[in-house]
Amino acid sequence: MSPRAWITALTAVAAFGRLSLAAADPELPQDMKAVIALQGQPCDKVVSVKRNGDSDYLVSCQDGNRYHVFVDAKGRAVVQKQ
Amino acid sequence: MTRTPPPTQPAPAATEATKAPKRGGSKATAGAAAAGASAPAGGEPPATQPDTARQPPATPALDLASLEQRLRDTHAIGVFTKLSLKNQVDDLVMAFRAFHNKQAGKTLAQLRQQYEGLLLKVLSLLQDGDPSLASAISASREAIWGILTDPQKFSKI
């Protein structure tokens, strides 16, 4: 493999790794569940976390509840029921 | 607009304090003991002891800073959870600021309830992942309350 191909491959791996960081982080569901609970909202178990952007997630719980969890402009962690 | 007079209500703190789990804490225990004298829910203050004799200014502040740093550093709580907790701590501090400034707001009993609720959340989050920090915070419960309720100590945080 040529050096150029190596660089291309590494760049792709790095980019993919960044994009899938949220899904790969094993502690993120637990973090989301704790934040939701801290805001007094129910969520028995987090089944999926979709990353919308920086500090912006859509969380689905096993009991059917879905939440938009994000950091607002004032730096507050916000949990919005969908 | 109905604010209950704080000095006449030591009961909530006293009852909550008795419910608090007593775990061993190293530095925090000393801080709690040191600040326990200034907490409103302690026993009867020794009448013969002058106020100047029971002013350990450095110990509680040092413990608070240490606990804060340990909370920041712990891996038992995720980033979002830490931010959410920080928001709630800030809310509590703002409520205390309003209380000390005699603005319309919460009574001391309500603040105690909010404080205990927040502490309970922190302890439940930490008890599995960082039990030593949970113990230290639990042991500092009254010391932190003493700082929050004392206008002079509160103005320094």
PDB file of C-alpha atoms in Angstrom:
ATOM      1  CA  MET A   1       0.000   0.000   0.000  1.00  0.00           C
ATOM      2  CA  SER A   2       1.325   3.392  -0.971  1.00  0.00           C
ATOM      3  CA  PRO A   3       1.887   6.128   1.635  1.00  0.00           C
ATOM      4  CA  ARG A   4      -0.937   8.110   0.104  1.00  0.00           C
ATOM      5  CA  ALA A   5      -3.312   5.200   0.473  1.00  0.00           C
ATOM      6  CA  TRP A   6      -2.240   4.763   4.077  1.00  0.00           C
ATOM      7  CA  ILE A   7      -2.968   8.407   4.837  1.00  0.00           C
ATOM      8  CA  THR A   8      -6.379   8.165   3.175  1.00  0.00           C
ATOM      9  CA  ALA A   9      -7.209   5.044   5.128  1.00  0.00           C
ATOM     10  CA  LEU A  10      -6.074   6.518   8.425  1.00  0.00           C
ATOM     11  CA  THR A  11      -8.047   9.703   7.813  1.00  0.00           C
ATOM     12  CA  ALA A  12     -11.165   7.679   7.090  1.00  0.00           C
ATOM     13  CA  VAL A  13     -10.700   5.595  10.212  1.00  0.00           C
ATOM     14  CA  ALA A  14     -10.170   8.722  12.312  1.00  0.00           C
ATOM     15  CA  ALA A  15     -13.248  10.412  10.874  1.00  0.00           C
ATOM     16  CA  PHE A  16     -15.391   7.344  11.376  1.00  0.00           C
ATOM     17  CA  GLY A  17     -14.090   6.972  14.895  1.00  0.00           C
ATOM     18  CA  ARG A  18     -15.075  10.540  15.709  1.00  0.00           C
ATOM     19  CA  LEU A  19     -18.549  10.137  14.248  1.00  0.00           C
ATOM     20  CA  SER A  20     -19.245   6.935  16.084  1.00  0.00           C
ATOM     21  CA  LEU A  21     -17.716   8.099  19.344  1.00  0.00           C
ATOM     22  CA  ALA A  22     -21.107   8.486  20.963  1.00  0.00           C
ATOM     23  CA  ALA A  23     -22.182   5.011  20.060  1.00  0.00           C
ATOM     24  CA  ALA A  24     -18.851   3.529  21.043  1.00  0.00           C
ATOM     25  CA  ASP A  25     -18.721   5.169  24.471  1.00  0.00           C
ATOM     26  CA  PRO A  26     -20.006   2.456  26.800  1.00  0.00           C
ATOM     27  CA  GLU A  27     -20.636   4.961  29.596  1.00  0.00           C
ATOM     28  CA  LEU A  28     -22.831   7.289  27.550  1.00  0.00           C
ATOM     29  CA  PRO A  29     -26.126   5.399  28.067  1.00  0.00           C
ATOM     30  CA  GLN A  30     -25.498   5.376  31.807  1.00  0.00           C
ATOM     31  CA  ASP A  31     -24.653   9.078  31.693  1.00  0.00           C
ATOM     32  CA  MET A  32     -27.863   9.812  29.789  1.00  0.00           C
ATOM     33  CA  LYS A  33     -29.941   7.720  32.162  1.00  0.00           C
ATOM     34  CA  ALA A  34     -28.492   9.577  35.155  1.00  0.00           C
ATOM     35  CA  VAL A  35     -29.140  12.993  33.595  1.00  0.00           C
ATOM     36  CA  ILE A  36     -32.716  12.048  32.789  1.00  0.00           C
ATOM     37  CA  ALA A  37     -33.236  10.797  36.344  1.00  0.00           C
ATOM     38  CA  LEU A  38     -31.696  13.981  37.787  1.00  0.00           C
ATOM     39  CA  GLN A  39     -34.327  15.981  35.913  1.00  0.00           C
ATOM     40  CA  GLY A  40     -37.013  13.807  37.471  1.00  0.00           C
ATOM     41  CA  GLN A  41     -37.990  12.033  34.269  1.00  0.00           C
ATOM     42  CA  PRO A  42     -38.608   8.287  33.953  1.00  0.00           C
ATOM     43  CA  CYS A  43     -36.356   6.003  31.957  1.00  0.00           C
ATOM     44  CA  ASP A  44     -35.988   2.392  33.010  1.00  0.00           C
ATOM     45  CA  LYS A  45     -33.199   1.524  30.593  1.00  0.00           C
ATOM     46  CA  VAL A  46     -31.525   3.380  27.763  1.00  0.00           C
ATOM     47  CA  VAL A  47     -31.771   1.346  24.578  1.00  0.00           C
ATOM     48  CA  SER A  48     -30.281   3.818  22.130  1.00  0.00           C
ATOM     49  CA  VAL A  49     -28.425   7.098  22.034  1.00  0.00           C
ATOM     50  CA  LYS A  50     -28.366   9.009  18.780  1.00  0.00           C
ATOM     51  CA  ARG A  51     -25.930  11.872  18.497  1.00  0.00           C
ATOM     52  CA  ASN A  52     -27.405  14.943  16.813  1.00  0.00           C
ATOM     53  CA  GLY A  53     -24.377  17.159  17.307  1.00  0.00           C
ATOM     54  CA  ASP A  54     -21.966  18.398  19.922  1.00  0.00           C
ATOM     55  CA  SER A  55     -23.492  17.754  23.347  1.00  0.00           C
ATOM     56  CA  ASP A  56     -26.803  16.980  21.689  1.00  0.00           C
ATOM     57  CA  TYR A  57     -28.398  13.541  21.861  1.00  0.00           C
ATOM     58  CA  LEU A  58     -31.678  11.782  21.272  1.00  0.00           C
ATOM     59  CA  VAL A  59     -32.188   9.099  23.887  1.00  0.00           C
ATOM     60  CA  SER A  60     -34.662   6.237  23.645  1.00  0.00           C
ATOM     61  CA  CYS A  61     -35.654   4.257  26.710  1.00  0.00           C
ATOM     62  CA  GLN A  62     -36.980   0.721  26.914  1.00  0.00           C
ATOM     63  CA  ASP A  63     -40.256   1.960  28.410  1.00  0.00           C
ATOM     64  CA  GLY A  64     -40.920   3.960  25.231  1.00  0.00           C
ATOM     65  CA  ASN A  65     -39.897   7.366  26.532  1.00  0.00           C
ATOM     66  CA  ARG A  66     -37.700   9.451  24.273  1.00  0.00           C
ATOM     67  CA  TYR A  67     -35.722  12.496  25.314  1.00  0.00           C
ATOM     68  CA  HIS A  68     -33.760  15.254  23.675  1.00  0.00           C
ATOM     69  CA  VAL A  69     -30.738  15.783  25.904  1.00  0.00           C
ATOM     70  CA  PHE A  70     -28.524  18.745  25.176  1.00  0.00           C
ATOM     71  CA  VAL A  71     -26.541  21.617  26.635  1.00  0.00           C
ATOM     72  CA  ASP A  72     -28.228  24.967  26.069  1.00  0.00           C
ATOM     73  CA  ALA A  73     -26.594  28.332  25.443  1.00  0.00           C
ATOM     74  CA  LYS A  74     -26.415  29.027  29.176  1.00  0.00           C
ATOM     75  CA  GLY A  75     -24.483  25.852  29.795  1.00  0.00           C
ATOM     76  CA  ARG A  76     -27.325  23.962  31.366  1.00  0.00           C
ATOM     77  CA  ALA A  77     -27.989  20.294  30.744  1.00  0.00           C
ATOM     78  CA  VAL A  78     -31.532  20.159  29.374  1.00  0.00           C
ATOM     79  CA  VAL A  79     -33.779  17.113  29.110  1.00  0.00           C
ATOM     80  CA  GLN A  80     -36.805  17.537  26.869  1.00  0.00           C
ATOM     81  CA  LYS A  81     -39.395  14.810  26.594  1.00  0.00           C
ATOM     82  CA  GLN A  82     -40.217  14.084  22.955  1.00  0.00           C
TER      83      GLN A  82
ATOM     84  CA  MET B   1     -43.615  35.841  50.935  1.00  0.00           C
ATOM     85  CA  THR B   2     -43.961  33.917  54.142  1.00  0.00           C
ATOM     86  CA  ARG B   3     -40.478  33.296  55.378  1.00  0.00           C
ATOM     87  CA  THR B   4     -40.149  31.281  58.510  1.00  0.00           C
ATOM     88  CA  PRO B   5     -37.619  32.627  60.950  1.00  0.00           C
ATOM     89  CA  PRO B   6     -34.516  30.456  60.498  1.00  0.00           C
ATOM     90  CA  PRO B   7     -33.108  30.381  64.022  1.00  0.00           C
ATOM     91  CA  THR B   8     -36.192  28.861  65.538  1.00  0.00           C
ATOM     92  CA  GLN B   9     -36.232  25.829  63.260  1.00  0.00           C
ATOM     93  CA  PRO B  10     -33.386  23.490  63.936  1.00  0.00           C
ATOM     94  CA  ALA B  11     -35.605  20.434  63.684  1.00  0.00           C
ATOM     95  CA  PRO B  12     -35.208  19.488  59.997  1.00  0.00           C
ATOM     96  CA  ALA B  13     -31.463  19.590  60.170  1.00  0.00           C
ATOM     97  CA  ALA B  14     -31.421  17.643  63.375  1.00  0.00           C
ATOM     98  CA  THR B  15     -33.663  14.925  62.087  1.00  0.00           C
ATOM     99  CA  GLU B  16     -31.885  14.683  58.763  1.00  0.00           C
ATOM    100  CA  ALA B  17     -28.547  14.575  60.450  1.00  0.00           C
ATOM    101  CA  THR B  18     -29.576  11.597  62.483  1.00  0.00           C
ATOM    102  CA  LYS B  19     -30.654   9.836  59.315  1.00  0.00           C
ATOM    103  CA  ALA B  20     -27.378  10.502  57.591  1.00  0.00           C
ATOM    104  CA  PRO B  21     -25.260   7.418  57.036  1.00  0.00           C
ATOM    105  CA  LYS B  22     -22.200   7.564  59.208  1.00  0.00           C
ATOM    106  CA  ARG B  23     -19.303   6.354  57.180  1.00  0.00           C
ATOM    107  CA  GLY B  24     -15.652   6.808  57.742  1.00  0.00           C
ATOM    108  CA  GLY B  25     -14.114   9.755  55.975  1.00  0.00           C
ATOM    109  CA  SER B  26     -10.554  10.837  56.304  1.00  0.00           C
ATOM    110  CA  LYS B  27     -10.123  14.545  55.671  1.00  0.00           C
ATOM    111  CA  ALA B  28     -13.788  15.279  55.393  1.00  0.00           C
ATOM    112  CA  THR B  29     -14.553  13.893  58.804  1.00  0.00           C
ATOM    113  CA  ALA B  30     -12.276  16.417  60.390  1.00  0.00           C
ATOM    114  CA  GLY B  31     -13.946  19.141  58.383  1.00  0.00           C
ATOM    115  CA  ALA B  32     -17.372  17.990  59.399  1.00  0.00           C
ATOM    116  CA  ALA B  33     -16.369  17.879  63.011  1.00  0.00           C
ATOM    117  CA  ALA B  34     -14.791  21.280  62.764  1.00  0.00           C
ATOM    118  CA  ALA B  35     -17.777  22.873  61.120  1.00  0.00           C
ATOM    119  CA  GLY B  36     -20.262  20.923  63.160  1.00  0.00           C
ATOM    120  CA  ALA B  37     -20.033  23.517  65.875  1.00  0.00           C
ATOM    121  CA  SER B  38     -21.283  26.180  63.501  1.00  0.00           C
ATOM    122  CA  ALA B  39     -24.068  24.092  62.021  1.00  0.00           C
ATOM    123  CA  PRO B  40     -27.489  25.145  63.196  1.00  0.00           C
ATOM    124  CA  ALA B  41     -28.609  21.624  63.861  1.00  0.00           C
ATOM    125  CA  GLY B  42     -26.008  20.548  66.324  1.00  0.00           C
ATOM    126  CA  GLY B  43     -26.561  20.151  69.997  1.00  0.00           C
ATOM    127  CA  GLU B  44     -26.629  23.083  72.319  1.00  0.00           C
ATOM    128  CA  PRO B  45     -23.651  25.339  71.724  1.00  0.00           C
ATOM    129  CA  PRO B  46     -21.281  25.544  74.655  1.00  0.00           C
ATOM    130  CA  ALA B  47     -22.189  28.744  76.418  1.00  0.00           C
ATOM    131  CA  THR B  48     -18.793  29.254  77.984  1.00  0.00           C
ATOM    132  CA  GLN B  49     -16.838  28.986  74.752  1.00  0.00           C
ATOM    133  CA  PRO B  50     -16.179  32.348  73.115  1.00  0.00           C
ATOM    134  CA  ASP B  51     -16.961  32.738  69.430  1.00  0.00           C
ATOM    135  CA  THR B  52     -13.366  33.464  68.548  1.00  0.00           C
ATOM    136  CA  ALA B  53     -12.248  30.142  69.958  1.00  0.00           C
ATOM    137  CA  ARG B  54     -14.343  28.147  67.516  1.00  0.00           C
ATOM    138  CA  GLN B  55     -13.368  29.700  64.231  1.00  0.00           C
ATOM    139  CA  PRO B  56     -11.481  27.213  62.089  1.00  0.00           C
ATOM    140  CA  PRO B  57     -11.650  29.229  58.873  1.00  0.00           C
ATOM    141  CA  ALA B  58      -9.383  27.135  56.721  1.00  0.00           C
ATOM    142  CA  THR B  59     -10.584  23.614  57.364  1.00  0.00           C
ATOM    143  CA  PRO B  60     -14.127  23.665  55.929  1.00  0.00           C
ATOM    144  CA  ALA B  61     -13.148  25.732  52.890  1.00  0.00           C
ATOM    145  CA  LEU B  62     -10.248  23.398  52.205  1.00  0.00           C
ATOM    146  CA  ASP B  63     -12.495  20.363  52.416  1.00  0.00           C
ATOM    147  CA  LEU B  64     -15.050  21.950  50.150  1.00  0.00           C
ATOM    148  CA  ALA B  65     -12.428  22.677  47.517  1.00  0.00           C
ATOM    149  CA  SER B  66     -11.029  19.189  47.843  1.00  0.00           C
ATOM    150  CA  LEU B  67     -14.452  17.590  47.516  1.00  0.00           C
ATOM    151  CA  GLU B  68     -15.252  19.777  44.548  1.00  0.00           C
ATOM    152  CA  GLN B  69     -12.054  18.711  42.829  1.00  0.00           C
ATOM    153  CA  ARG B  70     -12.683  15.055  43.583  1.00  0.00           C
ATOM    154  CA  LEU B  71     -16.175  15.405  42.133  1.00  0.00           C
ATOM    155  CA  ARG B  72     -14.738  16.944  39.002  1.00  0.00           C
ATOM    156  CA  ASP B  73     -12.168  14.179  38.664  1.00  0.00           C
ATOM    157  CA  THR B  74     -14.248  11.144  39.488  1.00  0.00           C
ATOM    158  CA  HIS B  75     -15.021   8.673  36.732  1.00  0.00           C
ATOM    159  CA  ALA B  76     -18.099   7.404  38.535  1.00  0.00           C
ATOM    160  CA  ILE B  77     -20.228  10.167  37.008  1.00  0.00           C
ATOM    161  CA  GLY B  78     -20.481  11.017  33.331  1.00  0.00           C
ATOM    162  CA  VAL B  79     -19.898  14.462  31.861  1.00  0.00           C
ATOM    163  CA  PHE B  80     -23.573  15.270  31.307  1.00  0.00           C
ATOM    164  CA  THR B  81     -24.426  14.119  34.801  1.00  0.00           C
ATOM    165  CA  LYS B  82     -21.684  16.299  36.270  1.00  0.00           C
ATOM    166  CA  LEU B  83     -22.991  19.281  34.335  1.00  0.00           C
ATOM    167  CA  SER B  84     -26.533  18.630  35.499  1.00  0.00           C
ATOM    168  CA  LEU B  85     -25.351  18.342  39.099  1.00  0.00           C
ATOM    169  CA  LYS B  86     -23.378  21.561  38.734  1.00  0.00           C
ATOM    170  CA  ASN B  87     -26.521  23.290  37.452  1.00  0.00           C
ATOM    171  CA  GLN B  88     -28.429  22.113  40.490  1.00  0.00           C
ATOM    172  CA  VAL B  89     -25.655  23.146  42.872  1.00  0.00           C
ATOM    173  CA  ASP B  90     -25.633  26.581  41.228  1.00  0.00           C
ATOM    174  CA  ASP B  91     -29.400  26.796  41.665  1.00  0.00           C
ATOM    175  CA  LEU B  92     -29.053  25.957  45.343  1.00  0.00           C
ATOM    176  CA  VAL B  93     -26.301  28.521  45.830  1.00  0.00           C
ATOM    177  CA  MET B  94     -28.455  31.165  44.109  1.00  0.00           C
ATOM    178  CA  ALA B  95     -31.352  30.273  46.382  1.00  0.00           C
ATOM    179  CA  PHE B  96     -29.079  30.685  49.409  1.00  0.00           C
ATOM    180  CA  ARG B  97     -27.826  33.998  48.068  1.00  0.00           C
ATOM    181  CA  ALA B  98     -31.414  35.230  47.826  1.00  0.00           C
ATOM    182  CA  PHE B  99     -32.059  33.931  51.326  1.00  0.00           C
ATOM    183  CA  HIS B 100     -29.058  35.730  52.809  1.00  0.00           C
ATOM    184  CA  ASN B 101     -29.972  38.903  50.926  1.00  0.00           C
ATOM    185  CA  LYS B 102     -33.425  38.643  52.482  1.00  0.00           C
ATOM    186  CA  GLN B 103     -35.039  38.541  49.071  1.00  0.00           C
ATOM    187  CA  ALA B 104     -38.325  36.745  48.609  1.00  0.00           C
ATOM    188  CA  GLY B 105     -37.544  33.119  48.131  1.00  0.00           C
ATOM    189  CA  LYS B 106     -37.321  29.883  50.006  1.00  0.00           C
ATOM    190  CA  THR B 107     -37.392  29.342  53.734  1.00  0.00           C
ATOM    191  CA  LEU B 108     -34.481  27.707  55.511  1.00  0.00           C
ATOM    192  CA  ALA B 109     -36.514  24.528  55.873  1.00  0.00           C
ATOM    193  CA  GLN B 110     -37.143  24.480  52.123  1.00  0.00           C
ATOM    194  CA  LEU B 111     -33.470  25.088  51.439  1.00  0.00           C
ATOM    195  CA  ARG B 112     -32.569  22.235  53.753  1.00  0.00           C
ATOM    196  CA  GLN B 113     -34.942  19.987  51.855  1.00  0.00           C
ATOM    197  CA  GLN B 114     -33.420  21.023  48.532  1.00  0.00           C
ATOM    198  CA  TYR B 115     -29.926  20.513  49.936  1.00  0.00           C
ATOM    199  CA  GLU B 116     -30.736  17.053  51.284  1.00  0.00           C
ATOM    200  CA  GLY B 117     -32.342  16.056  47.995  1.00  0.00           C
ATOM    201  CA  LEU B 118     -29.332  17.149  46.017  1.00  0.00           C
ATOM    202  CA  LEU B 119     -26.950  15.423  48.394  1.00  0.00           C
ATOM    203  CA  LEU B 120     -28.970  12.247  48.106  1.00  0.00           C
ATOM    204  CA  LYS B 121     -28.706  12.381  44.329  1.00  0.00           C
ATOM    205  CA  VAL B 122     -24.949  12.844  44.496  1.00  0.00           C
ATOM    206  CA  LEU B 123     -24.524  10.011  46.978  1.00  0.00           C
ATOM    207  CA  SER B 124     -26.677   7.624  44.962  1.00  0.00           C
ATOM    208  CA  LEU B 125     -24.645   8.402  41.858  1.00  0.00           C
ATOM    209  CA  LEU B 126     -21.345   7.869  43.649  1.00  0.00           C
ATOM    210  CA  GLN B 127     -22.015   4.992  45.994  1.00  0.00           C
ATOM    211  CA  ASP B 128     -21.161   2.262  43.492  1.00  0.00           C
ATOM    212  CA  GLY B 129     -18.494   3.900  41.375  1.00  0.00           C
ATOM    213  CA  ASP B 130     -16.644   5.960  43.975  1.00  0.00           C
ATOM    214  CA  PRO B 131     -17.654   4.875  47.479  1.00  0.00           C
ATOM    215  CA  SER B 132     -14.786   6.715  49.176  1.00  0.00           C
ATOM    216  CA  LEU B 133     -15.908  10.037  47.701  1.00  0.00           C
ATOM    217  CA  ALA B 134     -19.489   9.220  48.656  1.00  0.00           C
ATOM    218  CA  SER B 135     -18.320   8.635  52.227  1.00  0.00           C
ATOM    219  CA  ALA B 136     -16.354  11.861  52.290  1.00  0.00           C
ATOM    220  CA  ILE B 137     -19.309  13.877  51.040  1.00  0.00           C
ATOM    221  CA  SER B 138     -21.667  12.160  53.429  1.00  0.00           C
ATOM    222  CA  ALA B 139     -19.328  12.922  56.320  1.00  0.00           C
ATOM    223  CA  SER B 140     -19.160  16.569  55.226  1.00  0.00           C
ATOM    224  CA  ARG B 141     -22.914  16.975  55.068  1.00  0.00           C
ATOM    225  CA  GLU B 142     -23.201  19.185  58.137  1.00  0.00           C
ATOM    226  CA  ALA B 143     -19.983  21.061  57.399  1.00  0.00           C
ATOM    227  CA  ILE B 144     -21.262  22.089  53.984  1.00  0.00           C
ATOM    228  CA  TRP B 145     -24.639  23.003  55.453  1.00  0.00           C
ATOM    229  CA  GLY B 146     -22.849  25.097  58.050  1.00  0.00           C
ATOM    230  CA  ILE B 147     -21.062  27.037  55.307  1.00  0.00           C
ATOM    231  CA  LEU B 148     -24.239  27.558  53.320  1.00  0.00           C
ATOM    232  CA  THR B 149     -26.227  28.847  56.275  1.00  0.00           C
ATOM    233  CA  ASP B 150     -23.543  31.099  57.722  1.00  0.00           C
ATOM    234  CA  PRO B 151     -23.710  34.445  55.862  1.00  0.00           C
ATOM    235  CA  GLN B 152     -20.028  35.189  56.497  1.00  0.00           C
ATOM    236  CA  LYS B 153     -18.776  31.793  55.349  1.00  0.00           C
ATOM    237  CA  PHE B 154     -21.213  31.787  52.455  1.00  0.00           C
ATOM    238  CA  SER B 155     -19.951  35.131  51.170  1.00  0.00           C
ATOM    239  CA  LYS B 156     -16.489  33.589  50.767  1.00  0.00           C
ATOM    240  CA  ILE B 157     -17.519  30.717  48.501  1.00  0.00           C
TER     241      ILE B 157
END
